[in-house]
mmCIF file of C-alpha atoms and ligand atoms in Angstrom:
data_model
loop_
_atom_site.group_PDB
_atom_site.id
_atom_site.type_symbol
_atom_site.label_atom_id
_atom_site.label_comp_id
_atom_site.label_asym_id
_atom_site.label_seq_id
_atom_site.Cartn_x
_atom_site.Cartn_y
_atom_site.Cartn_z
ATOM 1 C CA MET A 1109 145.289 80.048 92.322
ATOM 2 C CA ALA A 1110 144.623 82.121 95.396
ATOM 3 C CA GLN A 1111 147.454 84.271 96.635
ATOM 4 C CA ALA A 1112 147.490 83.357 100.305
ATOM 5 C CA PRO A 1113 148.767 86.005 102.706
ATOM 6 C CA ALA A 1114 151.711 85.197 104.972
ATOM 7 C CA ARG A 1115 150.718 82.805 107.748
ATOM 8 C CA ALA A 1116 151.239 83.896 111.305
ATOM 9 C CA ALA A 1117 153.330 81.944 113.767
ATOM 10 C CA SER A 1118 150.407 82.287 116.166
ATOM 11 C CA ALA A 1119 147.803 79.503 116.181
ATOM 12 C CA VAL A 1120 144.858 81.906 116.255
ATOM 13 C CA ARG A 1121 143.655 83.130 112.881
ATOM 14 C CA LEU A 1122 141.537 86.224 112.571
ATOM 15 C CA PHE A 1123 139.788 88.032 109.762
ATOM 16 C CA ASP A 1124 139.169 91.742 110.259
ATOM 17 C CA ALA A 1125 135.849 91.770 108.443
ATOM 18 C CA HIS A 1126 135.446 95.542 108.540
ATOM 19 C CA CYS A 1127 138.066 98.276 108.627
ATOM 20 C CA HIS A 1128 139.138 101.490 106.889
ATOM 21 C CA LEU A 1129 142.888 101.248 106.443
ATOM 22 C CA GLN A 1130 142.628 103.771 103.589
ATOM 23 C CA ASP A 1131 141.540 106.424 106.106
ATOM 24 C CA PRO A 1132 143.993 109.348 105.914
ATOM 25 C CA ARG A 1133 144.541 109.023 109.680
ATOM 26 C CA VAL A 1134 146.052 105.541 109.281
ATOM 27 C CA ALA A 1135 146.887 105.112 105.586
ATOM 28 C CA ALA A 1136 150.565 105.979 106.066
ATOM 29 C CA VAL A 1137 151.064 103.291 108.705
ATOM 30 C CA ALA A 1138 148.732 100.743 107.070
ATOM 31 C CA PRO A 1139 151.536 98.575 105.583
ATOM 32 C CA ALA A 1140 153.229 98.349 109.009
ATOM 33 C CA LEU A 1141 149.893 97.708 110.664
ATOM 34 C CA ILE A 1142 149.063 94.888 108.231
ATOM 35 C CA ARG A 1143 152.469 93.285 108.959
ATOM 36 C CA ALA A 1144 152.124 93.700 112.725
ATOM 37 C CA ALA A 1145 148.585 92.348 112.713
ATOM 38 C CA ALA A 1146 149.707 89.324 110.660
ATOM 39 C CA THR A 1147 152.081 88.343 113.469
ATOM 40 C CA SER A 1148 149.172 88.308 115.910
ATOM 41 C CA GLY A 1149 147.093 86.171 113.564
ATOM 42 C CA VAL A 1150 145.074 88.674 111.514
ATOM 43 C CA ALA A 1151 145.278 87.085 108.099
ATOM 44 C CA ARG A 1152 142.756 89.211 106.204
ATOM 45 C CA PHE A 1153 141.325 92.721 106.195
ATOM 46 C CA ALA A 1154 138.121 93.735 104.446
ATOM 47 C CA VAL A 1155 138.930 97.383 103.729
ATOM 48 C CA ASN A 1156 135.758 99.402 103.206
ATOM 49 C CA GLY A 1157 135.549 102.468 101.016
ATOM 50 C CA THR A 1158 133.171 105.200 102.132
ATOM 51 C CA SER A 1159 132.812 107.683 99.258
ATOM 52 C CA GLU A 1160 133.833 108.431 95.704
ATOM 53 C CA LYS A 1161 136.944 110.109 97.166
ATOM 54 C CA ASP A 1162 138.484 106.959 98.632
ATOM 55 C CA TRP A 1163 137.467 104.092 96.318
ATOM 56 C CA HIS A 1164 140.710 104.432 94.322
ATOM 57 C CA LEU A 1165 142.734 104.242 97.583
ATOM 58 C CA VAL A 1166 140.991 101.000 98.554
ATOM 59 C CA LYS A 1167 141.572 99.590 95.066
ATOM 60 C CA ARG A 1168 145.293 100.391 95.225
ATOM 61 C CA MET A 1169 145.673 99.000 98.748
ATOM 62 C CA ALA A 1170 144.120 95.712 97.647
ATOM 63 C CA GLU A 1171 146.516 95.579 94.677
ATOM 64 C CA ASP A 1172 149.502 96.164 96.981
ATOM 65 C CA HIS A 1173 148.498 93.776 99.786
ATOM 66 C CA PRO A 1174 147.284 90.206 99.210
ATOM 67 C CA ALA A 1175 145.704 90.311 102.697
ATOM 68 C CA VAL A 1176 143.364 93.162 101.738
ATOM 69 C CA VAL A 1177 139.883 92.406 100.393
ATOM 70 C CA PRO A 1178 138.557 95.577 98.726
ATOM 71 C CA CYS A 1179 135.000 96.805 99.378
ATOM 72 C CA PHE A 1180 133.366 99.736 97.613
ATOM 73 C CA GLY A 1181 130.347 101.623 98.833
ATOM 74 C CA LEU A 1182 128.874 105.011 99.642
ATOM 75 C CA HIS A 1183 128.563 105.450 103.426
ATOM 76 C CA PRO A 1184 125.468 107.329 104.682
ATOM 77 C CA TRP A 1185 127.619 110.160 106.095
ATOM 78 C CA TRP A 1186 128.882 110.958 102.578
ATOM 79 C CA VAL A 1187 125.474 110.867 100.889
ATOM 80 C CA PRO A 1188 125.194 114.701 100.652
ATOM 81 C CA GLU A 1189 128.562 114.932 98.863
ATOM 82 C CA ARG A 1190 127.798 112.360 96.182
ATOM 83 C CA SER A 1191 128.209 113.408 92.554
ATOM 84 C CA PRO A 1192 125.335 113.006 90.083
ATOM 85 C CA ASP A 1193 127.082 110.003 88.500
ATOM 86 C CA TRP A 1194 128.187 108.277 91.702
ATOM 87 C CA MET A 1195 126.419 105.065 90.773
ATOM 88 C CA ASP A 1196 128.154 104.838 87.367
ATOM 89 C CA SER A 1197 131.464 105.402 89.083
ATOM 90 C CA LEU A 1198 130.691 102.699 91.655
ATOM 91 C CA ARG A 1199 129.769 100.250 88.900
ATOM 92 C CA ARG A 1200 133.044 101.056 87.147
ATOM 93 C CA PHE A 1201 135.033 100.173 90.281
ATOM 94 C CA PHE A 1202 133.251 96.819 90.470
ATOM 95 C CA SER A 1203 133.892 96.023 86.829
ATOM 96 C CA GLU A 1204 137.589 96.951 87.172
ATOM 97 C CA THR A 1205 137.914 95.091 90.497
ATOM 98 C CA PRO A 1206 135.966 91.854 90.194
ATOM 99 C CA GLU A 1207 137.278 90.648 93.561
ATOM 100 C CA ALA A 1208 135.532 93.476 95.436
ATOM 101 C CA ALA A 1209 132.651 93.204 97.899
ATOM 102 C CA VAL A 1210 130.088 95.954 98.660
ATOM 103 C CA GLY A 1211 130.573 98.298 101.623
ATOM 104 C CA GLU A 1212 130.334 100.371 103.529
ATOM 105 C CA ILE A 1213 126.721 101.315 103.041
ATOM 106 C CA GLY A 1214 123.914 101.889 105.511
ATOM 107 C CA LEU A 1215 121.502 104.011 107.489
ATOM 108 C CA ASP A 1216 122.303 106.425 110.296
ATOM 109 C CA LYS A 1217 119.976 108.292 112.664
ATOM 110 C CA GLY A 1218 122.720 108.990 115.195
ATOM 111 C CA SER A 1219 123.996 112.427 116.174
ATOM 112 C CA HIS A 1220 125.709 112.998 112.812
ATOM 113 C CA GLY A 1221 123.391 110.818 110.720
ATOM 114 C CA LYS A 1222 120.269 112.735 111.703
ATOM 115 C CA THR A 1223 121.655 115.857 110.007
ATOM 116 C CA ILE A 1224 121.501 113.936 106.697
ATOM 117 C CA ASP A 1225 118.180 113.618 104.883
ATOM 118 C CA PHE A 1226 116.899 110.135 105.710
ATOM 119 C CA GLY A 1227 115.010 109.794 102.410
ATOM 120 C CA ASP A 1228 118.297 110.350 100.556
ATOM 121 C CA GLN A 1229 120.046 107.835 102.797
ATOM 122 C CA VAL A 1230 117.388 105.235 102.050
ATOM 123 C CA GLU A 1231 117.566 105.827 98.297
ATOM 124 C CA VAL A 1232 121.372 105.514 98.200
ATOM 125 C CA PHE A 1233 121.312 102.461 100.471
ATOM 126 C CA TRP A 1234 118.555 100.798 98.448
ATOM 127 C CA ARG A 1235 120.379 101.200 95.123
ATOM 128 C CA GLN A 1236 123.563 99.717 96.555
ATOM 129 C CA LEU A 1237 121.723 96.766 98.102
ATOM 130 C CA GLU A 1238 120.218 96.052 94.701
ATOM 131 C CA LEU A 1239 123.689 96.274 93.180
ATOM 132 C CA ALA A 1240 125.022 93.790 95.763
ATOM 133 C CA LYS A 1241 122.210 91.410 94.842
ATOM 134 C CA GLU A 1242 122.823 91.888 91.137
ATOM 135 C CA LEU A 1243 126.582 91.259 91.522
ATOM 136 C CA ASP A 1244 125.972 88.480 94.056
ATOM 137 C CA ARG A 1245 128.460 89.993 96.508
ATOM 138 C CA PRO A 1246 128.411 90.204 100.277
ATOM 139 C CA VAL A 1247 127.660 93.650 101.641
ATOM 140 C CA SER A 1248 128.926 95.394 104.760
ATOM 141 C CA VAL A 1249 126.232 97.456 106.481
ATOM 142 C CA HIS A 1250 126.543 100.327 108.946
ATOM 143 C CA CYS A 1251 123.456 101.001 111.048
ATOM 144 C CA VAL A 1252 122.995 103.507 113.843
ATOM 145 C CA ARG A 1253 119.600 103.847 115.541
ATOM 146 C CA ALA A 1254 117.761 102.688 112.432
ATOM 147 C CA PHE A 1255 117.512 98.924 112.947
ATOM 148 C CA GLY A 1256 113.720 98.883 112.429
ATOM 149 C CA ASP A 1257 114.080 100.660 109.059
ATOM 150 C CA LEU A 1258 117.003 98.413 108.185
ATOM 151 C CA LEU A 1259 115.090 95.201 108.837
ATOM 152 C CA GLU A 1260 112.124 96.451 106.750
ATOM 153 C CA ILE A 1261 114.333 97.369 103.793
ATOM 154 C CA LEU A 1262 116.337 94.144 103.928
ATOM 155 C CA LYS A 1263 113.053 92.187 103.998
ATOM 156 C CA GLN A 1264 111.804 94.032 100.920
ATOM 157 C CA ILE A 1265 114.972 93.570 98.865
ATOM 158 C CA GLY A 1266 116.274 90.332 100.366
ATOM 159 C CA PRO A 1267 117.077 87.598 100.973
ATOM 160 C CA PHE A 1268 120.822 87.997 100.426
ATOM 161 C CA PRO A 1269 122.374 84.626 99.584
ATOM 162 C CA ALA A 1270 125.848 86.223 99.324
ATOM 163 C CA GLY A 1271 125.477 87.541 102.881
ATOM 164 C CA VAL A 1272 125.163 90.831 104.743
ATOM 165 C CA LEU A 1273 127.606 91.835 107.454
ATOM 166 C CA LEU A 1274 126.031 94.041 110.116
ATOM 167 C CA HIS A 1275 129.099 95.652 111.539
ATOM 168 C CA SER A 1276 129.048 96.913 115.141
ATOM 169 C CA TYR A 1277 125.623 95.358 115.644
ATOM 170 C CA LEU A 1278 123.694 97.283 118.297
ATOM 171 C CA GLY A 1279 120.141 96.278 117.439
ATOM 172 C CA SER A 1280 117.983 94.326 119.837
ATOM 173 C CA ALA A 1281 118.482 90.653 120.606
ATOM 174 C CA GLU A 1282 114.901 90.093 119.372
ATOM 175 C CA MET A 1283 115.792 91.305 115.880
ATOM 176 C CA VAL A 1284 118.765 88.972 115.531
ATOM 177 C CA SER A 1285 116.772 86.045 114.127
ATOM 178 C CA GLY A 1286 114.954 88.288 111.608
ATOM 179 C CA PHE A 1287 118.281 89.555 110.298
ATOM 180 C CA ALA A 1288 119.904 86.109 110.365
ATOM 181 C CA ASN A 1289 117.040 84.631 108.295
ATOM 182 C CA LEU A 1290 117.800 87.150 105.542
ATOM 183 C CA GLY A 1291 121.471 86.137 105.375
ATOM 184 C CA CYS A 1292 123.005 88.507 107.934
ATOM 185 C CA TYR A 1293 126.207 88.044 109.898
ATOM 186 C CA PHE A 1294 127.067 90.120 112.959
ATOM 187 C CA SER A 1295 130.386 91.793 113.658
ATOM 188 C CA LEU A 1296 132.118 93.827 116.311
ATOM 189 C CA SER A 1297 133.631 97.260 115.666
ATOM 190 C CA GLY A 1298 136.675 97.954 113.535
ATOM 191 C CA PHE A 1299 139.144 98.084 116.398
ATOM 192 C CA LEU A 1300 142.152 98.571 114.226
ATOM 193 C CA THR A 1301 141.320 101.908 112.654
ATOM 194 C CA GLY A 1302 143.121 104.782 114.270
ATOM 195 C CA MET A 1303 144.803 102.571 116.823
ATOM 196 C CA LYS A 1304 148.446 101.714 117.433
ATOM 197 C CA SER A 1305 149.184 98.150 116.371
ATOM 198 C CA SER A 1306 150.263 97.163 119.899
ATOM 199 C CA LYS A 1307 147.044 98.546 121.302
ATOM 200 C CA ALA A 1308 145.037 96.903 118.509
ATOM 201 C CA LYS A 1309 146.572 93.523 119.349
ATOM 202 C CA LYS A 1310 145.695 93.920 123.015
ATOM 203 C CA MET A 1311 142.170 95.012 122.136
ATOM 204 C CA LEU A 1312 141.588 92.091 119.776
ATOM 205 C CA LYS A 1313 142.764 89.624 122.373
ATOM 206 C CA SER A 1314 140.712 91.078 125.235
ATOM 207 C CA VAL A 1315 137.570 91.322 123.092
ATOM 208 C CA LEU A 1316 137.982 87.718 121.998
ATOM 209 C CA LYS A 1317 138.297 86.639 125.611
ATOM 210 C CA TYR A 1318 135.213 88.612 126.625
ATOM 211 C CA VAL A 1319 133.000 87.331 123.805
ATOM 212 C CA ALA A 1320 134.223 83.773 124.353
ATOM 213 C CA SER A 1321 133.279 83.978 128.033
ATOM 214 C CA LEU A 1322 129.817 85.306 127.137
ATOM 215 C CA LEU A 1323 129.281 82.435 124.738
ATOM 216 C CA GLU A 1324 130.882 79.868 127.027
ATOM 217 C CA MET A 1325 133.284 78.915 124.259
ATOM 218 C CA SER A 1326 137.034 78.727 124.440
ATOM 219 C CA GLU A 1327 138.865 81.676 122.954
ATOM 220 C CA ALA A 1328 140.414 79.444 120.313
ATOM 221 C CA GLU A 1329 137.021 77.980 119.346
ATOM 222 C CA LEU A 1330 135.495 81.430 119.021
ATOM 223 C CA ALA A 1331 138.426 82.703 116.966
ATOM 224 C CA GLU A 1332 138.220 79.738 114.612
ATOM 225 C CA THR A 1333 134.415 80.005 114.292
ATOM 226 C CA SER A 1334 134.472 83.696 113.477
ATOM 227 C CA TYR A 1335 137.416 83.227 111.111
ATOM 228 C CA LYS A 1336 135.529 80.491 109.243
ATOM 229 C CA ASN A 1337 132.378 82.631 109.094
ATOM 230 C CA ALA A 1338 134.356 85.486 107.569
ATOM 231 C CA ILE A 1339 136.053 83.146 105.090
ATOM 232 C CA LYS A 1340 132.638 81.820 104.086
ATOM 233 C CA LEU A 1341 131.232 85.334 103.664
ATOM 234 C CA PHE A 1342 134.186 86.622 101.650
ATOM 235 C CA SER A 1343 134.823 83.607 99.395
ATOM 236 C CA TYR A 1344 132.307 84.602 96.708
ATOM 237 C CA PRO A 1345 133.164 83.879 93.054
ATOM 238 C CA GLY A 1346 136.013 86.154 91.942
ATOM 239 C CA SER A 1347 137.233 86.855 95.475
ATOM 240 C CA LYS A 1348 140.891 86.489 96.402
ATOM 241 C CA VAL A 1349 139.683 84.522 99.459
ATOM 242 C CA HIS A 1350 139.372 80.785 98.766
ATOM 243 C CA PRO A 1351 138.189 78.408 101.498
ATOM 244 C CA GLU A 1352 140.567 75.595 100.441
ATOM 245 C CA ALA A 1353 143.622 77.873 100.368
ATOM 246 C CA GLU A 1354 142.837 79.298 103.813
ATOM 247 C CA ALA A 1355 141.999 75.978 105.457
ATOM 248 C CA ASN A 1356 145.490 75.006 106.541
HETATM 249 ZN ZN1 ZN W 380 133.020 101.379 108.975
#
């Protein structure tokens, strides 16, 4: 039986599909932030690990909070610091935490990313994509200025029936269909990290309004559509997210 998180009084339900509540800058206030966000309708948080150093923090947070969906992955920025047995360690986290998804992994040619060997980034990314396919888990992908490389790699390894979340999508509109055909979903940035809960609430609401106006949908329709998409993505076998339990 799924352990459903506390329902908000608010009618709008949201799923923060990508955040880093284990980040040392917010970890201490994370429990308060999760409670505050719940009152504004954020029912779930996919908390993404970034390196071998924080996977245990993500695991513990998911054990402590029913609303937290754990994700384990090696982020491109932390590729140079990986230990020789990082992959064994990652596999261990997945076997100990069967409800986990894969993330955050990716490619980065931005101002920081370009200081990191791109061949190494590709190798680390590739191995984790294969792991996501093997485990049949959704995967959260970070991409900065490398959307062409990303599409090529996803085409070679994909498709991804369990889904790929492209977080903070900034690729071209033309590439959207190519990514979508491989099983990709698109997300906006992780507003909540490093932000006061009051500010985060305001931000979530204004972003929703803006995106809804762009799509000519009502705010409530957009919220419900994106919530359902996230539920679909994160309700893989073994997950603590169950579509039936979240439906009402
Ligand atoms: Zn991230």
